[in-house]
Short mmCIF file of N, CA and C in Angstrom, two decimals:
data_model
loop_
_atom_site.label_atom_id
_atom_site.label_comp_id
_atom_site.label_asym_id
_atom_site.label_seq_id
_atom_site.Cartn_x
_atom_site.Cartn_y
_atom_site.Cartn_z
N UNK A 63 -23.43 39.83 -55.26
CA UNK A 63 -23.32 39.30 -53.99
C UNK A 63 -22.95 37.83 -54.07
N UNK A 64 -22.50 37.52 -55.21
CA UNK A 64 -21.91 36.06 -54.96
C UNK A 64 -20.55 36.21 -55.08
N UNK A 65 -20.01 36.37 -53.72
CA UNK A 65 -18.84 36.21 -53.35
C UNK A 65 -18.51 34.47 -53.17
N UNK A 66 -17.46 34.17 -53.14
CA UNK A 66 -17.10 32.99 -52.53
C UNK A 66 -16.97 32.86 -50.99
N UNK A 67 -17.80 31.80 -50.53
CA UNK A 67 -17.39 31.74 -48.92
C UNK A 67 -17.21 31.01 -48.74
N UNK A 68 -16.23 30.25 -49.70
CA UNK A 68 -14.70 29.18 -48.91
C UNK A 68 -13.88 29.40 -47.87
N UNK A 69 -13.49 30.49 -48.71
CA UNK A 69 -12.08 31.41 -47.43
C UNK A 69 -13.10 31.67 -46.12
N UNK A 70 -14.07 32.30 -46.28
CA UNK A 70 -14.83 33.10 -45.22
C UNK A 70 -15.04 31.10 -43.87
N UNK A 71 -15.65 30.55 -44.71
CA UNK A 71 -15.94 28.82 -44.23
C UNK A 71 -14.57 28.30 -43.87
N UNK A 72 -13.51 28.30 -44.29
CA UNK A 72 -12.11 28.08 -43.56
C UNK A 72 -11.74 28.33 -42.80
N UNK A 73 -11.94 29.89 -42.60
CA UNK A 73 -11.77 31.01 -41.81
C UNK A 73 -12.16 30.61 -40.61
N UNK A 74 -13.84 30.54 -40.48
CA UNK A 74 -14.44 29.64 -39.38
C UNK A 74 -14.51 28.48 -38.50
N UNK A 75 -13.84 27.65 -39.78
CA UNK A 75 -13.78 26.58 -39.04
C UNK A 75 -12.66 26.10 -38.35
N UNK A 76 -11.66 27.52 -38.57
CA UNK A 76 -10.16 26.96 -38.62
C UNK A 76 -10.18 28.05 -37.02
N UNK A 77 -11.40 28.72 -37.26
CA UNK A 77 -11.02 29.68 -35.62
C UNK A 77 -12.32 28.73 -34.57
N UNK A 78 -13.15 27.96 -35.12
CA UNK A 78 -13.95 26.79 -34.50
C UNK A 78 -13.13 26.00 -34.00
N UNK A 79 -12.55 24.96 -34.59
CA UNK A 79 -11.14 24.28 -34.48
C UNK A 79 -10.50 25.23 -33.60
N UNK A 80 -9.94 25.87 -33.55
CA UNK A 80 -8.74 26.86 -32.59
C UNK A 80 -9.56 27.07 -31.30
N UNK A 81 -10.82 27.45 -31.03
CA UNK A 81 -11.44 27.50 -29.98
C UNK A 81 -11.67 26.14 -29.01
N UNK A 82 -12.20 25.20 -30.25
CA UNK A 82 -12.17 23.67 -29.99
C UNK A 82 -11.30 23.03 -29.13
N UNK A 83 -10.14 23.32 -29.63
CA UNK A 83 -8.86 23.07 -29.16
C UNK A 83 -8.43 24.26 -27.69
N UNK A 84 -8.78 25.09 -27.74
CA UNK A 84 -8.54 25.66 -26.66
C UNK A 84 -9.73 25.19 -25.06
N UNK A 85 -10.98 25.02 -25.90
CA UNK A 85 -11.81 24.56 -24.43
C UNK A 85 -10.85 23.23 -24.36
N UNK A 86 -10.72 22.59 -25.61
CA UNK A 86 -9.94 20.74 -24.77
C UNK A 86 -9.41 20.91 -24.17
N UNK A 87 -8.32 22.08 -24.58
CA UNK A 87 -6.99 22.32 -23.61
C UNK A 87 -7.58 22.51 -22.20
N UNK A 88 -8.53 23.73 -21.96
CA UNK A 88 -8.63 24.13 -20.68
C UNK A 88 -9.89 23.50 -20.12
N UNK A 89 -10.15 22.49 -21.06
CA UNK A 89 -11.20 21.32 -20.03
C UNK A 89 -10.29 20.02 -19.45
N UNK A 90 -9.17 20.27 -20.38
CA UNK A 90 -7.97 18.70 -19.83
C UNK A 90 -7.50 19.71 -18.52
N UNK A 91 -7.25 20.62 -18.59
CA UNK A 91 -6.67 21.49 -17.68
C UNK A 91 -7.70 21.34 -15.83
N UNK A 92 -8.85 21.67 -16.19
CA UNK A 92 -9.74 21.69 -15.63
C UNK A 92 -9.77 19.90 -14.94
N UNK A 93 -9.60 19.16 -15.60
CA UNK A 93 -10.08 17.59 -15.44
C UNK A 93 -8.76 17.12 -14.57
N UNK A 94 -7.42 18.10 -15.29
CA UNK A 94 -6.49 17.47 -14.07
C UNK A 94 -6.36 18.28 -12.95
N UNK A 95 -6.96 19.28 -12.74
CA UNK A 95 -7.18 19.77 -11.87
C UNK A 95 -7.89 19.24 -10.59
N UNK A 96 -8.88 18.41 -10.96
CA UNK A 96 -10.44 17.89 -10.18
C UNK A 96 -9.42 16.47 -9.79
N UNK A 97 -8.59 15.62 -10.93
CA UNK A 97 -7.97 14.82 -10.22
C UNK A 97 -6.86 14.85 -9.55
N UNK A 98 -6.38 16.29 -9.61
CA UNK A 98 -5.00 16.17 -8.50
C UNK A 98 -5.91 16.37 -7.09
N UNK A 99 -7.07 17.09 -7.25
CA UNK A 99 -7.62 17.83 -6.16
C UNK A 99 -8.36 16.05 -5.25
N UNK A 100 -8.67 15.45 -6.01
CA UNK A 100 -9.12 14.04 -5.83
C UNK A 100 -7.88 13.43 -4.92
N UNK A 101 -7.05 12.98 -5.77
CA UNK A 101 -5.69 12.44 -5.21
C UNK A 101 -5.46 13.34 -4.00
N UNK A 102 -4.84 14.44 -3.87
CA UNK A 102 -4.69 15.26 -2.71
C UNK A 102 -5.89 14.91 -1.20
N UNK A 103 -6.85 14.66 -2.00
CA UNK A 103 -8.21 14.89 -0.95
C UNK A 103 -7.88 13.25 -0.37
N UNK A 104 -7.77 12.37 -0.90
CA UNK A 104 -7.28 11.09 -1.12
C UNK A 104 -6.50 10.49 -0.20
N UNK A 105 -5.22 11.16 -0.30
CA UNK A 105 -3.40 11.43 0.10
C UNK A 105 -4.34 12.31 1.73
N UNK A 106 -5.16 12.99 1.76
CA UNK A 106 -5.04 13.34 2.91
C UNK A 106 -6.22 12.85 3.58
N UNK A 107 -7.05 11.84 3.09
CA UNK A 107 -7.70 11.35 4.15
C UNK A 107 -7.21 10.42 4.21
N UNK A 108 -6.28 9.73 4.28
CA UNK A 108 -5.14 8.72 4.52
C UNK A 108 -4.30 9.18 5.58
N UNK A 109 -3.77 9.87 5.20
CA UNK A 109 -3.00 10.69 6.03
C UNK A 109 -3.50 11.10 7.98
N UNK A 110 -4.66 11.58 7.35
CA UNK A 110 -5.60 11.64 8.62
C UNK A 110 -5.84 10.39 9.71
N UNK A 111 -6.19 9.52 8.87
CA UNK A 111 -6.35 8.15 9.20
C UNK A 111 -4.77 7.77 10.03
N UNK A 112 -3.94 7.79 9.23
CA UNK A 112 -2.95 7.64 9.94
C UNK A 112 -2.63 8.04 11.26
N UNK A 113 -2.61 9.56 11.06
CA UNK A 113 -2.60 10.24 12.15
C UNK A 113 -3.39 10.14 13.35
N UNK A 114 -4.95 9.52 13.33
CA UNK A 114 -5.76 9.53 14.04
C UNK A 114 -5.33 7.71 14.44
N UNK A 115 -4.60 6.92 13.90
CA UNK A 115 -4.38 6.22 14.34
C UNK A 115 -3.02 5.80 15.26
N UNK A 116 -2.19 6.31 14.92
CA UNK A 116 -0.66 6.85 15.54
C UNK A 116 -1.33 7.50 16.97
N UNK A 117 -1.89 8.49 16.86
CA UNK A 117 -2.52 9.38 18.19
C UNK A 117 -3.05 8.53 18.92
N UNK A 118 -3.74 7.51 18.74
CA UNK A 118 -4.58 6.30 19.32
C UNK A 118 -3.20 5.95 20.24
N UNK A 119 -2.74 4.90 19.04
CA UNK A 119 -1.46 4.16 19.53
C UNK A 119 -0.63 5.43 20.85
N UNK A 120 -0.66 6.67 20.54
CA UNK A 120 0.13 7.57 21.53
C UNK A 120 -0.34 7.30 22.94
N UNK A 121 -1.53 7.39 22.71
CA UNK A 121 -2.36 7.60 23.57
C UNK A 121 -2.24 5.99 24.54
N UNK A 122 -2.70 5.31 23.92
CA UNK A 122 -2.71 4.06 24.68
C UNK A 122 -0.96 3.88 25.38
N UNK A 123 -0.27 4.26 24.46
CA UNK A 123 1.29 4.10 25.59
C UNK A 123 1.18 5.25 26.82
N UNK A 124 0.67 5.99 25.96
CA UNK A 124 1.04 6.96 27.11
C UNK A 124 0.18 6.83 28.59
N UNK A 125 -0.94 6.04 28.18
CA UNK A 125 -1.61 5.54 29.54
C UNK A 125 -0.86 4.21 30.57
N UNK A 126 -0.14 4.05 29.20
CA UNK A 126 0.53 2.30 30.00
C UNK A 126 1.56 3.00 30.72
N UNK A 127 2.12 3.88 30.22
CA UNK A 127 3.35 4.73 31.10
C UNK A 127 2.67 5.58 32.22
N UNK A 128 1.75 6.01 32.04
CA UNK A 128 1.40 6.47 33.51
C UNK A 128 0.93 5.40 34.30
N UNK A 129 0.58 4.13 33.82
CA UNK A 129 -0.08 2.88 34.70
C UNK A 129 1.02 2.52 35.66
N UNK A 130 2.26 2.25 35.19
CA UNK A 130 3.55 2.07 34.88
C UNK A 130 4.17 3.36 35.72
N UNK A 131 4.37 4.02 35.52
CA UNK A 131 4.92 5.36 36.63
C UNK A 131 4.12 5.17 37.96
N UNK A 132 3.06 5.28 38.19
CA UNK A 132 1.88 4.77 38.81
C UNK A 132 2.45 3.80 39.76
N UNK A 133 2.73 2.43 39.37
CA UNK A 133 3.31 1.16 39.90
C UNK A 133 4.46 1.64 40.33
N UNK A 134 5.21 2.17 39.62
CA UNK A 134 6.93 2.16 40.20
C UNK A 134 6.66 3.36 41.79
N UNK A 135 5.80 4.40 41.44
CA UNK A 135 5.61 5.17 42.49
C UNK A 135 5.07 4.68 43.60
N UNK A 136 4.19 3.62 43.73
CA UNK A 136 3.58 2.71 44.63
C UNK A 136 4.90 1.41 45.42
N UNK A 137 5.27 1.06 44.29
CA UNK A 137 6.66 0.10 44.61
C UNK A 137 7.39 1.15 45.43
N UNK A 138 7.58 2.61 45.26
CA UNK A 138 9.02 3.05 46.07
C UNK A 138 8.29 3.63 47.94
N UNK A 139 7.35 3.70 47.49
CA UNK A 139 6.79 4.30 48.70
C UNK A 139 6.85 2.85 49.75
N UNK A 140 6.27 1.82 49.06
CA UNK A 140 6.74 0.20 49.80
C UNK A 140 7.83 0.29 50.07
N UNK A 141 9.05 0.58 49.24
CA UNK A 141 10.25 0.38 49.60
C UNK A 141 10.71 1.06 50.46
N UNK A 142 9.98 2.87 51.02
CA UNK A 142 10.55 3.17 51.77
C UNK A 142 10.10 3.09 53.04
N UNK A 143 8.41 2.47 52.85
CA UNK A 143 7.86 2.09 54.46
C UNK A 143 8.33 0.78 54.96
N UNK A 144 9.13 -0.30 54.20
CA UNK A 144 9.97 -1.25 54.21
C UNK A 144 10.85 -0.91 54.91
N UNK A 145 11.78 0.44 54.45
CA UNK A 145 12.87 0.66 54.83
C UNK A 145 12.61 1.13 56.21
N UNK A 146 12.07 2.11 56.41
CA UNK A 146 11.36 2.82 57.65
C UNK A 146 11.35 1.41 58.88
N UNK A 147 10.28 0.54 58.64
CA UNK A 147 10.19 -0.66 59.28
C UNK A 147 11.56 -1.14 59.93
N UNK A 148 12.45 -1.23 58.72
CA UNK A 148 13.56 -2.01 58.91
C UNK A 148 14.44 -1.33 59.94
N UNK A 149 14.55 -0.21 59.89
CA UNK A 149 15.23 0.33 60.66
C UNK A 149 14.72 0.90 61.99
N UNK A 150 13.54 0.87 62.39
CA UNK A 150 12.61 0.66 63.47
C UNK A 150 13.06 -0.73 64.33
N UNK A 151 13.08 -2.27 63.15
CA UNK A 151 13.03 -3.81 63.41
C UNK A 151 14.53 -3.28 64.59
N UNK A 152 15.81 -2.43 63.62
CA UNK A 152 17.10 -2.56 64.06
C UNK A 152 17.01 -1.27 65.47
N UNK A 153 16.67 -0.74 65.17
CA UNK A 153 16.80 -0.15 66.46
C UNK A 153 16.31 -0.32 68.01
N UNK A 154 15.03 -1.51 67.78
CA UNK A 154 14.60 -2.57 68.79
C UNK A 154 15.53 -3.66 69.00
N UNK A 155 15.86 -3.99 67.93
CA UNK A 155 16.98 -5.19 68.17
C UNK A 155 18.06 -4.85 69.10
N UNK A 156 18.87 -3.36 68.78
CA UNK A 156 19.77 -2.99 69.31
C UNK A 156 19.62 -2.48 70.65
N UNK A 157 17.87 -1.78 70.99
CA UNK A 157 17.63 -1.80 72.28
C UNK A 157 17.62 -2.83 73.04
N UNK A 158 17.17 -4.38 72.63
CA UNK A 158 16.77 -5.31 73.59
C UNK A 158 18.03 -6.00 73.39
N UNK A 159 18.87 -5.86 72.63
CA UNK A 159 20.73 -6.55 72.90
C UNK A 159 20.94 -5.70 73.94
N UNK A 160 20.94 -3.87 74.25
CA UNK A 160 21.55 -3.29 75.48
C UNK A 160 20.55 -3.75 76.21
N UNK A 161 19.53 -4.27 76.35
CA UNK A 161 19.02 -4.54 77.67
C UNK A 161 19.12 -5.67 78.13
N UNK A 162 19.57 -6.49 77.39
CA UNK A 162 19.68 -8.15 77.68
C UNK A 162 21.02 -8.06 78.48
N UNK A 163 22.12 -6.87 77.78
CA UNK A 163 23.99 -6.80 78.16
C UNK A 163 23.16 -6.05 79.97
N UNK A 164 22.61 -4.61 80.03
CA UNK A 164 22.57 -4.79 81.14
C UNK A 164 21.75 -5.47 82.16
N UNK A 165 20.93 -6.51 81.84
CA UNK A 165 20.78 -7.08 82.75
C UNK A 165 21.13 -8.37 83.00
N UNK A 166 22.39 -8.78 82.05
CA UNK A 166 23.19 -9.63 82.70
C UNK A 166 24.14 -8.75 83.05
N UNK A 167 24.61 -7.94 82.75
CA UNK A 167 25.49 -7.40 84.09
C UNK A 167 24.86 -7.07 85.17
N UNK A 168 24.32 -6.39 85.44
CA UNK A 168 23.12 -6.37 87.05
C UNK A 168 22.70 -7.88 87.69
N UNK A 169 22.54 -8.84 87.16
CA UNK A 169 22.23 -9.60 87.24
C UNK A 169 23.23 -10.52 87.82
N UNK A 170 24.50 -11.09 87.49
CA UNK A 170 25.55 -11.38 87.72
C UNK A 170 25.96 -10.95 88.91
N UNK A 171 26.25 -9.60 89.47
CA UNK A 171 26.68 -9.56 90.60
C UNK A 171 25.36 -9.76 91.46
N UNK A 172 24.39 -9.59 91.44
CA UNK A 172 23.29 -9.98 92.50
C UNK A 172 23.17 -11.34 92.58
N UNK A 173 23.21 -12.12 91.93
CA UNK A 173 23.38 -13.29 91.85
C UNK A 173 24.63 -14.21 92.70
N UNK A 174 25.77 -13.32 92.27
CA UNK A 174 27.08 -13.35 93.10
C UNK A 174 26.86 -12.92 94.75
N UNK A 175 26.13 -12.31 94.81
CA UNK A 175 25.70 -11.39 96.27
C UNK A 175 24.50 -12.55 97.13
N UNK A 176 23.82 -13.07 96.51
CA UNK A 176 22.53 -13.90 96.79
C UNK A 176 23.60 -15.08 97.00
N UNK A 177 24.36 -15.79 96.32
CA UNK A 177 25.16 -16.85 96.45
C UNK A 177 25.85 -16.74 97.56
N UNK A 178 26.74 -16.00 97.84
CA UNK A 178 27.79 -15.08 98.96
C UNK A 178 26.38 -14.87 100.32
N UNK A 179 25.38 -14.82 99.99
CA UNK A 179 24.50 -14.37 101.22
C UNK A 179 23.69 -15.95 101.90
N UNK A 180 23.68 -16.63 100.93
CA UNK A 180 23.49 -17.93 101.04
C UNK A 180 24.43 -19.15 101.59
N UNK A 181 25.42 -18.81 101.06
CA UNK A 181 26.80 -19.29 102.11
C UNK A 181 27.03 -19.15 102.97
N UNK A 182 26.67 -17.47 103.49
CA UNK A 182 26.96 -16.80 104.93
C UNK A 182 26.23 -17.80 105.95
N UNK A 183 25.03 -18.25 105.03
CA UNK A 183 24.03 -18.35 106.21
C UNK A 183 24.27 -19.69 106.37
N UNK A 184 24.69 -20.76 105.31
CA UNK A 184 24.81 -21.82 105.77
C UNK A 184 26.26 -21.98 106.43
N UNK A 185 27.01 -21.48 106.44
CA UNK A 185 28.51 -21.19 107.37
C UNK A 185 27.93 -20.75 108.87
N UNK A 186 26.85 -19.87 108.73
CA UNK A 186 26.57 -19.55 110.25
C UNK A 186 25.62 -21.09 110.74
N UNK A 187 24.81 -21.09 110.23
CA UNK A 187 24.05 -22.23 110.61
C UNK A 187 25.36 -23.33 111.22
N UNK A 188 26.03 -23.80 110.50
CA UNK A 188 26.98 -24.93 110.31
C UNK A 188 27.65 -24.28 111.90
N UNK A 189 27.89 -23.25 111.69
CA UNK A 189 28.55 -22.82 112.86
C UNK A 189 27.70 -22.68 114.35
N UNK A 190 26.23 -22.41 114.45
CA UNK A 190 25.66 -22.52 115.14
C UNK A 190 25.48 -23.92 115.73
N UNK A 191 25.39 -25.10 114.56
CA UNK A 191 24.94 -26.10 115.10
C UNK A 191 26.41 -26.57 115.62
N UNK A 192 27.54 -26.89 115.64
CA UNK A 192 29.08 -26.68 115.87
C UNK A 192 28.66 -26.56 117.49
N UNK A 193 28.68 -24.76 117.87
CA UNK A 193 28.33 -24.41 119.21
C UNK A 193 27.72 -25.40 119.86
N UNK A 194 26.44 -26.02 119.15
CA UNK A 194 25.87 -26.41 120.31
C UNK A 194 25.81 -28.12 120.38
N UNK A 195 26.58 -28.61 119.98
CA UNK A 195 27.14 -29.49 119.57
C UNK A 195 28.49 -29.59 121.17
N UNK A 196 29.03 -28.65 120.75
CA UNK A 196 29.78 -28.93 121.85
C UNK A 196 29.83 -28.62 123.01
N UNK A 197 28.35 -28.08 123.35
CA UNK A 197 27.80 -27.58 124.41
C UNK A 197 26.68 -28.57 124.87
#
């Protein structure tokens, strides 16, 4: 039973070694695994961040644009009870120009008539006192 156990001790250590080398392998394997998974986890809570900050920023325009739509919708409704007004202002204007035109025309000949009736009377008078004048 005294064999040599060189070969048999080579044997071992050379399939120790080979195993050795295979956990390194699939513990380096394993290790870049945990750090891509790191980086990735990394890369996306960044990412998130971003996103949750962009959405912010969305958000806040998108309130200034409805503040903003808001105003311009308030401005046009002014503009059109403005307008409304204005054309109310003109259609009084244009009533009290025809009423001013007819009542200087009405006005004018009564006036002409009151003048003419006022003459009559001082022509008769003039003429009355005449009569008795020479009477």
């Amino acid at each position: 039973m005294l064999l040599d156990t060189e070969p048999a001790r080579r044997l071992a250590a050379a399939q120790a070694a080979a195993v050795a080398a295979l956990c390194l392998a699939f513990g380096s394997l394993l290790f870049l695994a945990a750090e891509r998974r790191r980086a990735l986890a990394s890369a996306n809570a960044r990412l998130e961040d971003r996103v949750a900050e962009r959405t912010r920023a969305l958000r806040d325009t998108n309130a200034k644009l409805l503040a903003e739509a808001a105003e311009r919708e308030e401005a046009q409704a002014a503009l059109r009870r403005a307008q409304d007004e204005l054309v109310q202002a003109g259609k009084l204007s244009a009533l009290g120009q025809m009423s001013a035109g007819i009542s200087h025309e009405l006005n004018q000949p009564l006036m002409a008539i009151r003048s003419f009736a006022e003459n009559g009377v001082q022509f008769m008078n003039r003429g009355t006192r005449r009569a008795r004048q020479r009477i």
